Coordinates of C-alpha atoms in Angstrom, one line a residue:
X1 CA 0.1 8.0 19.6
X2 CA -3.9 8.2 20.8
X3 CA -4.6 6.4 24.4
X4 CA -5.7 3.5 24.6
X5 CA -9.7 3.3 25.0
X6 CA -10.7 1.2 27.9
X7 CA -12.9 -2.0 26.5
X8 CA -15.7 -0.6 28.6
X9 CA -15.4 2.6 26.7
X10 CA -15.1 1.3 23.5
X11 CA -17.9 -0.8 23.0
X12 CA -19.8 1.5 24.1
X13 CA -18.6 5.1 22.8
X14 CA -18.2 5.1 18.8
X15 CA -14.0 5.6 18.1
X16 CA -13.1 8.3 16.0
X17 CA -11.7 7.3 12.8
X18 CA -9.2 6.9 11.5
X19 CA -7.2 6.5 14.9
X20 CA -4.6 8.7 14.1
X21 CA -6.9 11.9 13.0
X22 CA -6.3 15.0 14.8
X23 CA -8.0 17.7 15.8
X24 CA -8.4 19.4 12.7
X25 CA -9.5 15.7 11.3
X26 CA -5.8 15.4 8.9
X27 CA -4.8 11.7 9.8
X28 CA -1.3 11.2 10.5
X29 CA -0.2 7.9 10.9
X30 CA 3.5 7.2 11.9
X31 CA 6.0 4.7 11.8
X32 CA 4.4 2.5 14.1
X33 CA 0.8 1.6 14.2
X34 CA -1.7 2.6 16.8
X35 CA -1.6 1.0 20.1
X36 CA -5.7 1.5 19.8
X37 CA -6.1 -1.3 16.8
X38 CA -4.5 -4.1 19.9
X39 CA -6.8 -3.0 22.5
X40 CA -10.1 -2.2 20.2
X41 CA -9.7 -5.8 18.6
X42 CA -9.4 -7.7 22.2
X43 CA -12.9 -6.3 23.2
X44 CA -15.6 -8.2 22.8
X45 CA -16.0 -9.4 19.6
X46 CA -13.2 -7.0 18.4
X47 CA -16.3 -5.1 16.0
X48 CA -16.2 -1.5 17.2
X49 CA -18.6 1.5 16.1
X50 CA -17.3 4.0 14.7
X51 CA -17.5 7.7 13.8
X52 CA -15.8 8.6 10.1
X53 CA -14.0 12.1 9.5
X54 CA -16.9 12.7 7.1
X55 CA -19.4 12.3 10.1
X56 CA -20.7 9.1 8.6
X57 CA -21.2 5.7 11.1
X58 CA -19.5 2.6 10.5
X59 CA -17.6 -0.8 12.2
X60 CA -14.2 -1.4 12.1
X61 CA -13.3 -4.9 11.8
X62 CA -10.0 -5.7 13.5
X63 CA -9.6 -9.8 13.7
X64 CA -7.8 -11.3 11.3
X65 CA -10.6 -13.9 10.5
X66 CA -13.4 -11.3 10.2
X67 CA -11.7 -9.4 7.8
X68 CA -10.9 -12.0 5.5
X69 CA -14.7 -12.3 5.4
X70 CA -15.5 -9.2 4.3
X71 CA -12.7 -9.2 2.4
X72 CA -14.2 -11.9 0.6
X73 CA -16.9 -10.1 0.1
X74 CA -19.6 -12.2 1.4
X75 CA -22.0 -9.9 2.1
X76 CA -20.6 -6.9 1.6
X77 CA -19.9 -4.3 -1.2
X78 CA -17.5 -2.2 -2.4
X79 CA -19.6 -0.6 -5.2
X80 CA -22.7 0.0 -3.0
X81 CA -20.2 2.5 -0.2
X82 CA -19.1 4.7 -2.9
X83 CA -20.7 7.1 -1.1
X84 CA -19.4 7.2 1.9
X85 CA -15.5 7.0 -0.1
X86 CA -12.8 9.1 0.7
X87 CA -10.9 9.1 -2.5
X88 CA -12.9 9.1 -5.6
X89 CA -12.4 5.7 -7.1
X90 CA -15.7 5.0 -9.0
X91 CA -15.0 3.0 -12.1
X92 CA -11.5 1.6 -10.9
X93 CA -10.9 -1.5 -9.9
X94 CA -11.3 -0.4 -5.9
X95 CA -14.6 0.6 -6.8
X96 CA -16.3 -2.4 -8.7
X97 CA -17.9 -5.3 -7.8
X98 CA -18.7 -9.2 -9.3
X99 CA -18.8 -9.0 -12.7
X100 CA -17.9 -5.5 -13.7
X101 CA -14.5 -5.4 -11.6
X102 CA -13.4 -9.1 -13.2
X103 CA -14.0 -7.1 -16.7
X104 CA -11.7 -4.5 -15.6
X105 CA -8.9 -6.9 -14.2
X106 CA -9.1 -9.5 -16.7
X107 CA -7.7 -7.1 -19.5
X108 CA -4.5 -6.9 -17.5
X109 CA -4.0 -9.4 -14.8
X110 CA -2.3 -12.2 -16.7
X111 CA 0.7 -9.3 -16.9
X112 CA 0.9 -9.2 -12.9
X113 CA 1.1 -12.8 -12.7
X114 CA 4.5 -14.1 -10.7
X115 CA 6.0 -16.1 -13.4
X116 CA 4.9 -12.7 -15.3
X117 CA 6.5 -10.5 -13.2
X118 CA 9.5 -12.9 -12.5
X119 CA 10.5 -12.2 -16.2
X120 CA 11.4 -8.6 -15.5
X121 CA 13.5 -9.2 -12.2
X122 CA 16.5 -8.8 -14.8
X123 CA 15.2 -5.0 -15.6
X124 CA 14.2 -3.9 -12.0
X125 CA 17.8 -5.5 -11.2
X126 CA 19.5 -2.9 -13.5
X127 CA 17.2 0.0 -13.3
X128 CA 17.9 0.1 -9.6
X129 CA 21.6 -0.5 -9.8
X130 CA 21.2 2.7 -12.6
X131 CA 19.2 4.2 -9.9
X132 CA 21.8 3.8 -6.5
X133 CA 24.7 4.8 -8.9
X134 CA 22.7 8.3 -9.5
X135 CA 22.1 8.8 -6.2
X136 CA 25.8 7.6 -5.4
X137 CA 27.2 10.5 -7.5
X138 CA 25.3 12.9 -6.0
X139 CA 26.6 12.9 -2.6
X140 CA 25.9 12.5 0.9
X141 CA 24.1 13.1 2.3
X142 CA 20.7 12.7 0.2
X143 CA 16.9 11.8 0.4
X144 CA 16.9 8.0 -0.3
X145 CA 12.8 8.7 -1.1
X146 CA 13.9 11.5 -4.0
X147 CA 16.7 9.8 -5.4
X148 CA 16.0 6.3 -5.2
X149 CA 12.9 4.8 -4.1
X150 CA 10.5 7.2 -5.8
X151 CA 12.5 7.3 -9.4
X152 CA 12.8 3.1 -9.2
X153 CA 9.3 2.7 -8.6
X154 CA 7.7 5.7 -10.8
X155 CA 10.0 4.5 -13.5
X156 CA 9.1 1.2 -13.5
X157 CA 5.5 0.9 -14.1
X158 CA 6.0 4.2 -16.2
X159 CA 7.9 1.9 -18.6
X160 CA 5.4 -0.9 -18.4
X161 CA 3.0 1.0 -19.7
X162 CA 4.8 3.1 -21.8
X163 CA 4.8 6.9 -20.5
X164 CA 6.5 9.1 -22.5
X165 CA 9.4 9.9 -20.5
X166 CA 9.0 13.9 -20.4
X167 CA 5.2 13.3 -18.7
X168 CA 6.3 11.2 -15.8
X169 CA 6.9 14.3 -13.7
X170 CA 3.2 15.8 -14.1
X171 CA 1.9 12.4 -13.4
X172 CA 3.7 12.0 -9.9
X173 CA 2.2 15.3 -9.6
X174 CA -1.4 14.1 -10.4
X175 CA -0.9 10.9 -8.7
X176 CA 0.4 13.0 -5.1
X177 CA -3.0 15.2 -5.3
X178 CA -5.4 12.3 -6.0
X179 CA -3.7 9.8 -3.4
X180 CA -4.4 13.1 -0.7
X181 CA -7.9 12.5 1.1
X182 CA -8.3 15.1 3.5
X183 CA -11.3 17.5 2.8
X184 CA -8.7 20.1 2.8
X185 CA -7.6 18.8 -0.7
X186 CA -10.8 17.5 -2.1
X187 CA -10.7 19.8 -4.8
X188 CA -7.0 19.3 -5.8
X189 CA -7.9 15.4 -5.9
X190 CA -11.3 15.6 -8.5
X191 CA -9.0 18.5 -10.3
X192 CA -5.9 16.1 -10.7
X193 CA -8.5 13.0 -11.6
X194 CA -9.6 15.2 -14.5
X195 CA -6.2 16.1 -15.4
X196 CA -4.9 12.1 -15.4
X197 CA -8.0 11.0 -17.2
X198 CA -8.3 13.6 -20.1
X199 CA -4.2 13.1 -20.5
X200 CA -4.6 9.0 -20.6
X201 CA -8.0 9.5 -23.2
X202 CA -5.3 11.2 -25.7
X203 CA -2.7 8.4 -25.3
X204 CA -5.3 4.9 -25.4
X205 CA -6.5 6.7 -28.2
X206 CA -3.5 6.8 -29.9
X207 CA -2.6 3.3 -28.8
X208 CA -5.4 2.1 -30.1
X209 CA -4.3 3.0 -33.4
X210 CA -1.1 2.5 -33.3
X211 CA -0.5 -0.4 -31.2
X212 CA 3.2 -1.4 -29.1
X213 CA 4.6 -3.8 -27.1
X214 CA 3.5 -2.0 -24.0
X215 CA 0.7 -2.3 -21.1
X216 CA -1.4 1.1 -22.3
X217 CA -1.8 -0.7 -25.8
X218 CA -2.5 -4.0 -23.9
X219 CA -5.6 -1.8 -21.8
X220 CA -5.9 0.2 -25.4
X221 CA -7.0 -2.9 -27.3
X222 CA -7.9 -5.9 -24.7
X223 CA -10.3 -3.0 -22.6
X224 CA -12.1 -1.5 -25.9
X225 CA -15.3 -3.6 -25.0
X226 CA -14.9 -1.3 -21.3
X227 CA -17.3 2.2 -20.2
X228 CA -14.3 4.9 -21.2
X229 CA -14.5 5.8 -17.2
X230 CA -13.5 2.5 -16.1
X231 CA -10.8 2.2 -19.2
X232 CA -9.5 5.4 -18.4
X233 CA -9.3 4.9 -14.8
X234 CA -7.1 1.1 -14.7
X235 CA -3.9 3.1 -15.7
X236 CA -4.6 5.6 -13.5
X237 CA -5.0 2.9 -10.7
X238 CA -1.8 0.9 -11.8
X239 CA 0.6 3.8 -11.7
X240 CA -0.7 5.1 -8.5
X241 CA -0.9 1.5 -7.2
X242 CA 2.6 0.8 -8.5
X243 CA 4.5 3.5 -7.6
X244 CA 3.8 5.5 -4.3
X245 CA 2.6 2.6 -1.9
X246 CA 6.2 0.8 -2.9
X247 CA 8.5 3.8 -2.6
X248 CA 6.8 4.4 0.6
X249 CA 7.5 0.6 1.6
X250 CA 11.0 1.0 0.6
X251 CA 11.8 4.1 3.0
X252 CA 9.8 3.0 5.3
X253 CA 11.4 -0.8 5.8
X254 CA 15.2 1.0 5.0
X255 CA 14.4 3.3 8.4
X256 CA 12.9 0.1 10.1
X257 CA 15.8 -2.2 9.1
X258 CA 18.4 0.7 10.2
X259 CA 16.8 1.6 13.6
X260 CA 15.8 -2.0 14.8
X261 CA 17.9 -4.3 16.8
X262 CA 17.8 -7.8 15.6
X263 CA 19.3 -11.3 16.8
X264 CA 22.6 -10.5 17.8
X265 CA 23.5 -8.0 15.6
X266 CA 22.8 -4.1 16.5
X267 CA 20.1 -3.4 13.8
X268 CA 18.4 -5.4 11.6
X269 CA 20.4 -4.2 8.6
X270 CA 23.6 -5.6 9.9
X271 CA 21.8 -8.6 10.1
X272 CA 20.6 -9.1 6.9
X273 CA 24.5 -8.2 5.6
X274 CA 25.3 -11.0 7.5
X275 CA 22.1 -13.2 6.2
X276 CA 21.5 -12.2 3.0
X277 CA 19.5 -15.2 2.1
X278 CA 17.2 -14.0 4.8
X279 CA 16.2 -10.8 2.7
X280 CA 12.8 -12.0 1.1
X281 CA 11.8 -13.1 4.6
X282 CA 12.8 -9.9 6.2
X283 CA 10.4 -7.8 3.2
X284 CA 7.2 -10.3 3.9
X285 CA 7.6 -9.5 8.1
X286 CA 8.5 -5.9 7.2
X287 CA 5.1 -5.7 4.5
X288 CA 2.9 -7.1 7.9
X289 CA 4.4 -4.9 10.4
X290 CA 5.0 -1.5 8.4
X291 CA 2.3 -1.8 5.9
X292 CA 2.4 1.8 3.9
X293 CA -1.1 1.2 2.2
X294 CA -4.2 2.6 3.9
X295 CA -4.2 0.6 7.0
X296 CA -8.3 0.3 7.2
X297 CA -9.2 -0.5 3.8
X298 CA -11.6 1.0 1.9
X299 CA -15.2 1.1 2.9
X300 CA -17.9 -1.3 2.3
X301 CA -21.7 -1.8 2.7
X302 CA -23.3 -4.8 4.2
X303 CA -26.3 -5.8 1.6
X304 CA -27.1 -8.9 3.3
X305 CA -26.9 -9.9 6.8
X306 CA -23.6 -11.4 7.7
X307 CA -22.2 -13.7 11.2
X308 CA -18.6 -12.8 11.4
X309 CA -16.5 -15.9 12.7
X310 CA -16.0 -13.7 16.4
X311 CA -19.7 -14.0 16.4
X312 CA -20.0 -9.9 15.7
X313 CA -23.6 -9.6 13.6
X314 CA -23.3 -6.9 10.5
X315 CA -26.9 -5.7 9.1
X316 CA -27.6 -4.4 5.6
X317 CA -26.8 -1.2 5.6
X318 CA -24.2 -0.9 7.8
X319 CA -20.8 0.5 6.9
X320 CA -18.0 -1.9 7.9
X321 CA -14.1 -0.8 7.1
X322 CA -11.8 -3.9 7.4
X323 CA -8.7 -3.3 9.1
X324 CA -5.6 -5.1 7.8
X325 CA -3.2 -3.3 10.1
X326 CA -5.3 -4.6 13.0
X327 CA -5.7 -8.3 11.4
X328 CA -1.9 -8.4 10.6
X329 CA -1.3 -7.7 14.6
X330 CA -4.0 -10.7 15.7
X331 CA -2.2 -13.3 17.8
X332 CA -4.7 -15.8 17.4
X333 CA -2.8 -16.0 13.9
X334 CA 0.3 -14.3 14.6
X335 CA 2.2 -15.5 17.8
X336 CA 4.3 -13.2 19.4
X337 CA 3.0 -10.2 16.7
X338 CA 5.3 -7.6 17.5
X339 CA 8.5 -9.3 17.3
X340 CA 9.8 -9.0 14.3
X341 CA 10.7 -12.6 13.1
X342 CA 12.0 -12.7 9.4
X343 CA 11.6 -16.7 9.5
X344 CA 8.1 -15.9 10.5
X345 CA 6.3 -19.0 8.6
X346 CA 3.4 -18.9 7.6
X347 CA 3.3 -15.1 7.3
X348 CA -0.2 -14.6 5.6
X349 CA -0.5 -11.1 6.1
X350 CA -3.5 -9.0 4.6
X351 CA -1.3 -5.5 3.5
X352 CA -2.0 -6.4 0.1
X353 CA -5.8 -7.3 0.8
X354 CA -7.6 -10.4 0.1
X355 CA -10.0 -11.7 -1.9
X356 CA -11.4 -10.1 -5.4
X357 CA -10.0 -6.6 -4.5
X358 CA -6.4 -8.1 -3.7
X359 CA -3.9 -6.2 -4.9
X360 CA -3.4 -7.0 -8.7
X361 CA 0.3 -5.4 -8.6
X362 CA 1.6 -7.2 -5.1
X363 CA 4.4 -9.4 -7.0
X364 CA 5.5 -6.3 -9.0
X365 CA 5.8 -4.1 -5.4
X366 CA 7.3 -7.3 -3.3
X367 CA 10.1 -7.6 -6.3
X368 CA 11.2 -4.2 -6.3
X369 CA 11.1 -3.8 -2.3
X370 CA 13.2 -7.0 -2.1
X371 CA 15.4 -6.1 -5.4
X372 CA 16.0 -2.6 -3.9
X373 CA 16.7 -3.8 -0.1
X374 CA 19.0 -6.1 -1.7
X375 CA 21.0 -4.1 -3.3
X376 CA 21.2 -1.8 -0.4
X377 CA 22.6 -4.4 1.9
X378 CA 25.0 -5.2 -0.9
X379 CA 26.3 -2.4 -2.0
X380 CA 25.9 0.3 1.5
X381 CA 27.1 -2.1 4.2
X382 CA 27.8 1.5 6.1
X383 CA 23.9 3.3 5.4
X384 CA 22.7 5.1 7.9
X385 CA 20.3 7.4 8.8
X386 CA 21.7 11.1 8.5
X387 CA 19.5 12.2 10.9
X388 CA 17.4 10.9 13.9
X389 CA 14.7 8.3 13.3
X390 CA 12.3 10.4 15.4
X391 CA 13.1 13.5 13.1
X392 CA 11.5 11.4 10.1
X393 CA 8.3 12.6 9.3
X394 CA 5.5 10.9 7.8
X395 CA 3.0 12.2 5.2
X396 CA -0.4 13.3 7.0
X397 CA -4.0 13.2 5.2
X398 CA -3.0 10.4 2.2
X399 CA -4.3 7.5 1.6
X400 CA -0.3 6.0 1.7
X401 CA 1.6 6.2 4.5
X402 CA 5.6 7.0 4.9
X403 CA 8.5 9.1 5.3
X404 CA 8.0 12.2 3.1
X405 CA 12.1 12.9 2.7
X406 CA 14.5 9.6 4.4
X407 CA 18.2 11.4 4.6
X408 CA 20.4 8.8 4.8
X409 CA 24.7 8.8 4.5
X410 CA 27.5 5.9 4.0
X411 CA 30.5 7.6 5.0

């Protein structure tokens, strides 16, 4: 974990970012977040310069209140710092502003809706139960990420939009190189972008003709009025969206929930056998505190001057990364933050973003953390970690955090 800059330091000395970049500038993040996002947001107005991997300036915005602003995009722009991006996401719905981004998420969001999502509990329920019965059979001890959190998820929103099963593989495969965004794997990323978007061209087309019951004919037929880069690119953004930032949250909150003390009980997974009830509270604290998404979201431009509610001034220009890990830690909303409280209420947390850039598939990845956790804590009263927490390691230069492998036992 980096030291702690003093305040005096820090609002003078730009911070390298992200916090947890290391010498040879591959960020990698842990289980727990950086003790600099508590110090950097208590000084001054918690605005801090800083100095990207890409050798570009910016602000990070750590209060909770100030990044619901630019959130809100009240002065900023996501569209106008596609520049300064570290994944390529021009013409997704990351990338796109006012008008043009609604276009894009208008053809699907009514199918990410919760009374939309709701409807296919019943199928998440049994896909995972298929899921844990695989991984079961296979012996202990295995990689809960490889056997059950990455297949539940992948297969999932693969089936909602209607993959052809023998593909899936190559797509995890795309997905893994495009979510990387170190300069070391630049070139893998724009190569697997290619890849996804030629492979996806051949299949809307073919929807489009030959329409089905499922999302990609949805996209195929409701997005025809779209550019063909910005049709092209919402699948590619709901399958990476839906699949790796949720597997990740399941390993990540299993190893939290295993390795935490809680109430009275030894960890918080006895607890929760105990409490069961208390299981979609225990996911919301779990999504504020262990967030697997890109902790600082994505960069945007200031293109009119903006007051910030700590009184911090932004001026055109000016890029200004929002930090939801930071805001999700801010005890001016948050009392007692780093107690984990699964009763917490309210528990507004920003992992999923705010604003017009909130995540359009949240309800899909809360269901199928809390379906999956759920099942766990039913079925494995005895899980445990196979080896030791601090063993765990976590992916380095991706855009998603988590544990690459989580081996777990029951016997």
């Amino acid at each position: 974990m980096s030291s702690l800059p003093s305040p005096e330091s820090s609002a003078t000395c730009p911070v390298a970012h992200p916090l947890d970049q290391g010498p040879d500038g591959v960020n990698r993040p842990g289980l727990y977040k950086n003790a600099q996002y508590h110090a950097l947001r208590e000084t001054d107005t918690g605005v801090v310069e800083i100095i990207r991997a890409n050798g570009t300036p910016g602000k990070l915005v750590t209060r909770y209140d100030d990044v619901k602003k630019v959130l809100r995009q009240e002065g900023c722009s996501r569209e106008a710092a596609l520049d300064v991006d570290d994944v390529g996401l021009e013409g997704t719905l990351l990338g796109l502003d006012g008008d043009n981004h609604a276009a894009v998420r208008n053809v699907v969001k009514d199918c990410f809706t919760p009374q939309a999502i709701e409807k296919r509990r019943g199928e998440i329920e049994n896909r995972a139960a298929m899921q844990l019965k695989a991984m079961l059979d296979q012996g202990e001890p295995v990689d809960l990420m490889e056997t059950f959190a990455i297949p539940l998820t992948l297969e999932t929103i693969s089936d909602m939009l209607g993959l052809p099963q023998p593909d899936r593989l190559q797509f995890r495969q795309w997905g893994e190189a495009f979510l990387a965004n170190s300069d070391l794997t630049r070139a893998d990323t724009d190569a697997s972008a290619l890849a996804m978007a030629g492979y996806l061209a051949t299949l809307i087309e073919q929807r489009r003709q030959e329409p089905t019951a499922d999302l990609l004919s949805q996209i195929a037929v409701g997005g025809a009025h779209l550019p063909p880069d910005r049709l092209l690119m919402l699948p590619i953004a709901l399958v990476l969206g839906g699949w790796e930032a949720t597997a990740s949250s399941i390993g990540t909150f299993t190893q939290v929930l295993l390795t935490h003390p809680y109430a009275e009980h030894e960890s918080a997974y006895a607890y929760l056998i105990d409490h069961p009830e208390m299981i979609p509270g225990a996911v919301t604290e779990l999504e504020r505190m262990f967030s697997t998404s890109a902790g600082d979201d994505m960069p945007r431009r200031v293109i009119r001057q903006m007051r910030l509610p700590s009184g911090a001034h932004l001026q055109p220009g000016e890029v200004v990364i929002p930090s939801h890990d930071a805001a999700n830690f801010d005890p001016r909303v948050f009392p007692d933050p780093h107690r984990i409280d699964f009763a917490r209420s309210p528990n507004k947390h920003l992992s999923f973003g705010h604003g017009p850039h909130h995540c359009i598939g949240r309800h899909l990845g809360h269901m199928e953390v809390e379906v999956a956790i759920g099942l766990l804590i039913r079925e494995l009263p005895t899980l445990r970690l196979a080896i030791s927490s601090q063993d765990i390691q976590y992916k380095a230069g991706h855009a998603v955090s988590g544990p690459i492998r989580l081996p777990v036992a029951w016997s």
